[in-house]
Amino acid sequence: MKSADAFEQLKFRDPERARGLRDALHRLVQRADHAPVSVMHVCGSHEQAIAKFGLRAAFPDELKVIMGPGCPVCVTDVPEVDEAVALAKQGVRIASYGDMLRVPGTSQSLADAKAEGAKVDVVYSVTQAAELARQYDEEFVFFASGFETTAVATAAVLVDDPPDNFSVLSAHKYIPPVMEIVAEMPETKIEGFLAAGHAATITGSAVFEKFVERHELSVVIAGFEPLDVLAGLVKLLEVINSGVPRVENAFPRCVTREGNVQAQNLLWRVFRPTGGRWRGIAHVPNGNLRLRDEFARYDTRKRFNIDLSAIWSYAPPKLVQQCQCGDIMAGIASPTDCQLFGKECTPESPVGACMVSAEGTCKIWHQYGGRPDLRSMKRGAA
Amino acid sequence: MCLGVPGKVIAVDREMQIATVDFWGVRKQVRLEVCDAPVDPGDYILNHVGFAIRRIPPEEAAETLALYDELLRLADEQDLMAGDVRDEIQAAPDATRSRKDALDEKR
């Protein structure tokens, strides 16, 4: 979508409110005692909404809204992909979400392994994976990605008597710990976070309270409507300007302080948090979700001896070494800073994971355009 | 995948903890065991990978539906956000499968 259409899109629903929120953003940024003000969101769907509706064109120049590590497929680390590829090449049947097939490992993706004859299936959900497993008389591995919201579904299937041949190779990740890592990166200078509404439906807003205490950074939970995003940013700037860091819920129609306790109990009954690398970012203490010992019989890592040596004898392709996904997910670089963006690296032929997933910053910017020309936009929006 | 998708509950099977849910004319089976509140026919739920993660209060359903209406009606085939929404609907099994099949499969 062209940037000048942004306010036409916003007009679609409530033009008065949209203009009011835009004006409030401009006022609040001017009232801040410094510029620019940088805030981060951690959700691919937020970036989709911001890019699709051209919201950056409505933001003041002095407000930087950066996408952090909000794409679960993108932060799946190379060795995790390698584990899946190695198993597939050992002849084990593997199922995963479509985007996960194309995420590059050290030498290959699951899609590459499939092209060479490995048994790899695409599923839309863990329930489908478990149902599919019942149809096979062989080992069946579900390569599970997603943040805590999605991990709840995996947990629900594992406590519901899954078939004996079914196991889970968990690449599930937990968002709150990575916010701590990114908050402490000196290059980012983040002053507050916009948290994802639907994830907070499950975790509740309370999960961010300790984070706010530790880092003195504010968190505002926002929904995905263009107006929800604008309202969330207005609230975040108000809180930043107030000088008193806190958690605010700008999406009360879906999020409560406690969240969905039943879902949280299920999540922590099946998974335990453990440290591990997030692709391109850092080692994140408690950032990975792994199966608890009680569920060891469904844990692919306990069930198989995964031999990675053959894969790690390859050197990664040269282009991959130029990929800036890591800096982009840490909020230090934009897709347009990368020399490969839109040239060697496209959705048809992705070099890095951020161009693979529908939630990856690079793919979103490639489709919608990331940062519209602000001056031309302002004329269009006037 | 952050984006859950709202749908209208048509029928509820309490024994199986499964609801038949209508998403813009597509009927799917959505699992209820992690939903935050009991649901009845006529309620709206938020579906994520085949599970209801929240019952949407009726007075808030219209506001929640607006974004999705626009995405599904106006966005083209290649649109990323609309694609994610379609994937979420796909994630739940079709409602054509009988309750008995589901029970048999579980045994």
PDB file of C-alpha atoms in Angstrom, chain A residues 138-244:
ATOM      1  CA  GLU A 138       6.267 -44.574  12.318  1.00  0.00           C
ATOM      2  CA  GLU A 139       7.884 -41.939  14.523  1.00  0.00           C
ATOM      3  CA  PHE A 140       6.338 -38.503  13.987  1.00  0.00           C
ATOM      4  CA  VAL A 141       8.031 -35.300  15.151  1.00  0.00           C
ATOM      5  CA  PHE A 142       6.289 -31.935  15.451  1.00  0.00           C
ATOM      6  CA  PHE A 143       8.840 -29.114  15.142  1.00  0.00           C
ATOM      7  CA  ALA A 144       7.076 -26.562  17.343  1.00  0.00           C
ATOM      8  CA  SER A 145       7.657 -22.823  17.054  1.00  0.00           C
ATOM      9  CA  GLY A 146       5.835 -19.857  18.513  1.00  0.00           C
ATOM     10  CA  PHE A 147       5.748 -17.710  21.614  1.00  0.00           C
ATOM     11  CA  GLU A 148       3.885 -18.555  24.819  1.00  0.00           C
ATOM     12  CA  THR A 149       0.468 -18.076  23.204  1.00  0.00           C
ATOM     13  CA  THR A 150       1.185 -20.868  20.743  1.00  0.00           C
ATOM     14  CA  ALA A 151       3.025 -23.022  23.295  1.00  0.00           C
ATOM     15  CA  VAL A 152      -0.235 -23.264  25.259  1.00  0.00           C
ATOM     16  CA  ALA A 153      -1.759 -25.161  22.323  1.00  0.00           C
ATOM     17  CA  THR A 154       1.210 -27.541  22.209  1.00  0.00           C
ATOM     18  CA  ALA A 155       0.829 -28.094  25.954  1.00  0.00           C
ATOM     19  CA  ALA A 156      -2.892 -28.816  25.602  1.00  0.00           C
ATOM     20  CA  VAL A 157      -2.203 -31.524  23.031  1.00  0.00           C
ATOM     21  CA  LEU A 158       0.554 -33.109  25.138  1.00  0.00           C
ATOM     22  CA  VAL A 159      -1.679 -33.480  28.222  1.00  0.00           C
ATOM     23  CA  ASP A 160      -4.476 -34.931  26.084  1.00  0.00           C
ATOM     24  CA  ASP A 161      -3.041 -38.396  25.521  1.00  0.00           C
ATOM     25  CA  PRO A 162      -1.243 -37.889  22.184  1.00  0.00           C
ATOM     26  CA  PRO A 163      -0.354 -40.937  20.070  1.00  0.00           C
ATOM     27  CA  ASP A 164       2.691 -42.960  21.160  1.00  0.00           C
ATOM     28  CA  ASN A 165       4.654 -42.192  17.998  1.00  0.00           C
ATOM     29  CA  PHE A 166       4.236 -38.416  18.492  1.00  0.00           C
ATOM     30  CA  SER A 167       6.954 -36.197  19.902  1.00  0.00           C
ATOM     31  CA  VAL A 168       7.691 -32.474  20.049  1.00  0.00           C
ATOM     32  CA  LEU A 169      10.935 -30.766  19.065  1.00  0.00           C
ATOM     33  CA  SER A 170      10.317 -27.543  20.949  1.00  0.00           C
ATOM     34  CA  ALA A 171      11.616 -24.250  19.578  1.00  0.00           C
ATOM     35  CA  HIS A 172       8.964 -22.399  21.600  1.00  0.00           C
ATOM     36  CA  LYS A 173      10.151 -19.086  23.019  1.00  0.00           C
ATOM     37  CA  TYR A 174       9.056 -16.916  25.939  1.00  0.00           C
ATOM     38  CA  ILE A 175       8.880 -13.179  25.245  1.00  0.00           C
ATOM     39  CA  PRO A 176       9.269 -11.433  28.653  1.00  0.00           C
ATOM     40  CA  PRO A 177      12.941 -12.475  29.145  1.00  0.00           C
ATOM     41  CA  VAL A 178      14.050 -11.209  25.721  1.00  0.00           C
ATOM     42  CA  MET A 179      12.534  -7.817  26.492  1.00  0.00           C
ATOM     43  CA  GLU A 180      15.002  -7.620  29.389  1.00  0.00           C
ATOM     44  CA  ILE A 181      17.908  -8.379  27.050  1.00  0.00           C
ATOM     45  CA  VAL A 182      16.878  -5.825  24.440  1.00  0.00           C
ATOM     46  CA  ALA A 183      16.129  -3.222  27.111  1.00  0.00           C
ATOM     47  CA  GLU A 184      19.730  -3.459  28.293  1.00  0.00           C
ATOM     48  CA  MET A 185      21.350  -3.195  24.850  1.00  0.00           C
ATOM     49  CA  PRO A 186      23.133   0.165  24.825  1.00  0.00           C
ATOM     50  CA  GLU A 187      22.628   0.675  21.080  1.00  0.00           C
ATOM     51  CA  THR A 188      18.836   0.537  21.212  1.00  0.00           C
ATOM     52  CA  LYS A 189      18.007   3.296  23.734  1.00  0.00           C
ATOM     53  CA  ILE A 190      14.476   1.950  24.109  1.00  0.00           C
ATOM     54  CA  GLU A 191      12.295   4.008  26.444  1.00  0.00           C
ATOM     55  CA  GLY A 192       9.222   1.835  26.480  1.00  0.00           C
ATOM     56  CA  PHE A 193       7.553  -1.233  25.017  1.00  0.00           C
ATOM     57  CA  LEU A 194       4.281  -1.796  23.231  1.00  0.00           C
ATOM     58  CA  ALA A 195       3.257  -5.358  24.183  1.00  0.00           C
ATOM     59  CA  ALA A 196       1.155  -7.647  21.988  1.00  0.00           C
ATOM     60  CA  GLY A 197      -2.516  -7.732  22.905  1.00  0.00           C
ATOM     61  CA  HIS A 198      -3.367 -11.317  22.104  1.00  0.00           C
ATOM     62  CA  ALA A 199      -0.290 -12.766  23.826  1.00  0.00           C
ATOM     63  CA  ALA A 200      -1.180 -10.716  26.898  1.00  0.00           C
ATOM     64  CA  THR A 201      -4.683 -12.232  26.724  1.00  0.00           C
ATOM     65  CA  ILE A 202      -2.981 -15.326  28.092  1.00  0.00           C
ATOM     66  CA  THR A 203      -0.121 -13.928  30.190  1.00  0.00           C
ATOM     67  CA  GLY A 204      -2.088 -10.981  31.611  1.00  0.00           C
ATOM     68  CA  SER A 205      -0.596  -7.541  32.097  1.00  0.00           C
ATOM     69  CA  ALA A 206       0.865  -8.517  35.484  1.00  0.00           C
ATOM     70  CA  VAL A 207       3.653 -10.490  33.791  1.00  0.00           C
ATOM     71  CA  PHE A 208       5.308  -7.160  32.874  1.00  0.00           C
ATOM     72  CA  GLU A 209       5.220  -5.621  36.352  1.00  0.00           C
ATOM     73  CA  LYS A 210       8.541  -7.082  37.529  1.00  0.00           C
ATOM     74  CA  PHE A 211      10.126  -6.055  34.238  1.00  0.00           C
ATOM     75  CA  VAL A 212       9.056  -2.461  34.794  1.00  0.00           C
ATOM     76  CA  GLU A 213      10.492  -2.513  38.332  1.00  0.00           C
ATOM     77  CA  ARG A 214      13.823  -3.935  37.218  1.00  0.00           C
ATOM     78  CA  HIS A 215      14.379  -1.779  34.153  1.00  0.00           C
ATOM     79  CA  GLU A 216      12.361   1.351  34.880  1.00  0.00           C
ATOM     80  CA  LEU A 217      10.848   1.117  31.415  1.00  0.00           C
ATOM     81  CA  SER A 218       7.138   1.298  30.755  1.00  0.00           C
ATOM     82  CA  VAL A 219       5.006  -1.290  29.003  1.00  0.00           C
ATOM     83  CA  VAL A 220       1.679  -0.594  27.337  1.00  0.00           C
ATOM     84  CA  ILE A 221      -0.431  -3.441  25.975  1.00  0.00           C
ATOM     85  CA  ALA A 222      -2.079  -2.637  22.651  1.00  0.00           C
ATOM     86  CA  GLY A 223      -4.426  -4.289  20.170  1.00  0.00           C
ATOM     87  CA  PHE A 224      -4.042  -4.578  16.406  1.00  0.00           C
ATOM     88  CA  GLU A 225      -6.571  -2.178  14.914  1.00  0.00           C
ATOM     89  CA  PRO A 226      -4.807   0.894  13.497  1.00  0.00           C
ATOM     90  CA  LEU A 227      -6.653   2.914  16.121  1.00  0.00           C
ATOM     91  CA  ASP A 228      -5.612   0.460  18.851  1.00  0.00           C
ATOM     92  CA  VAL A 229      -1.956   0.873  17.864  1.00  0.00           C
ATOM     93  CA  LEU A 230      -2.201   4.677  17.827  1.00  0.00           C
ATOM     94  CA  ALA A 231      -4.020   4.678  21.175  1.00  0.00           C
ATOM     95  CA  GLY A 232      -1.377   2.353  22.646  1.00  0.00           C
ATOM     96  CA  LEU A 233       1.426   4.673  21.509  1.00  0.00           C
ATOM     97  CA  VAL A 234      -0.334   7.736  22.914  1.00  0.00           C
ATOM     98  CA  LYS A 235      -0.675   5.983  26.262  1.00  0.00           C
ATOM     99  CA  LEU A 236       2.980   4.872  26.134  1.00  0.00           C
ATOM    100  CA  LEU A 237       4.202   8.446  25.490  1.00  0.00           C
ATOM    101  CA  GLU A 238       2.019   9.756  28.305  1.00  0.00           C
ATOM    102  CA  VAL A 239       3.553   7.235  30.683  1.00  0.00           C
ATOM    103  CA  ILE A 240       7.108   7.977  29.481  1.00  0.00           C
ATOM    104  CA  ASN A 241       6.544  11.724  29.884  1.00  0.00           C
ATOM    105  CA  SER A 242       5.150  11.231  33.374  1.00  0.00           C
ATOM    106  CA  GLY A 243       8.542   9.946  34.515  1.00  0.00           C
ATOM    107  CA  VAL A 244       6.895   7.159  36.510  1.00  0.00           C
TER     108      VAL A 244
END
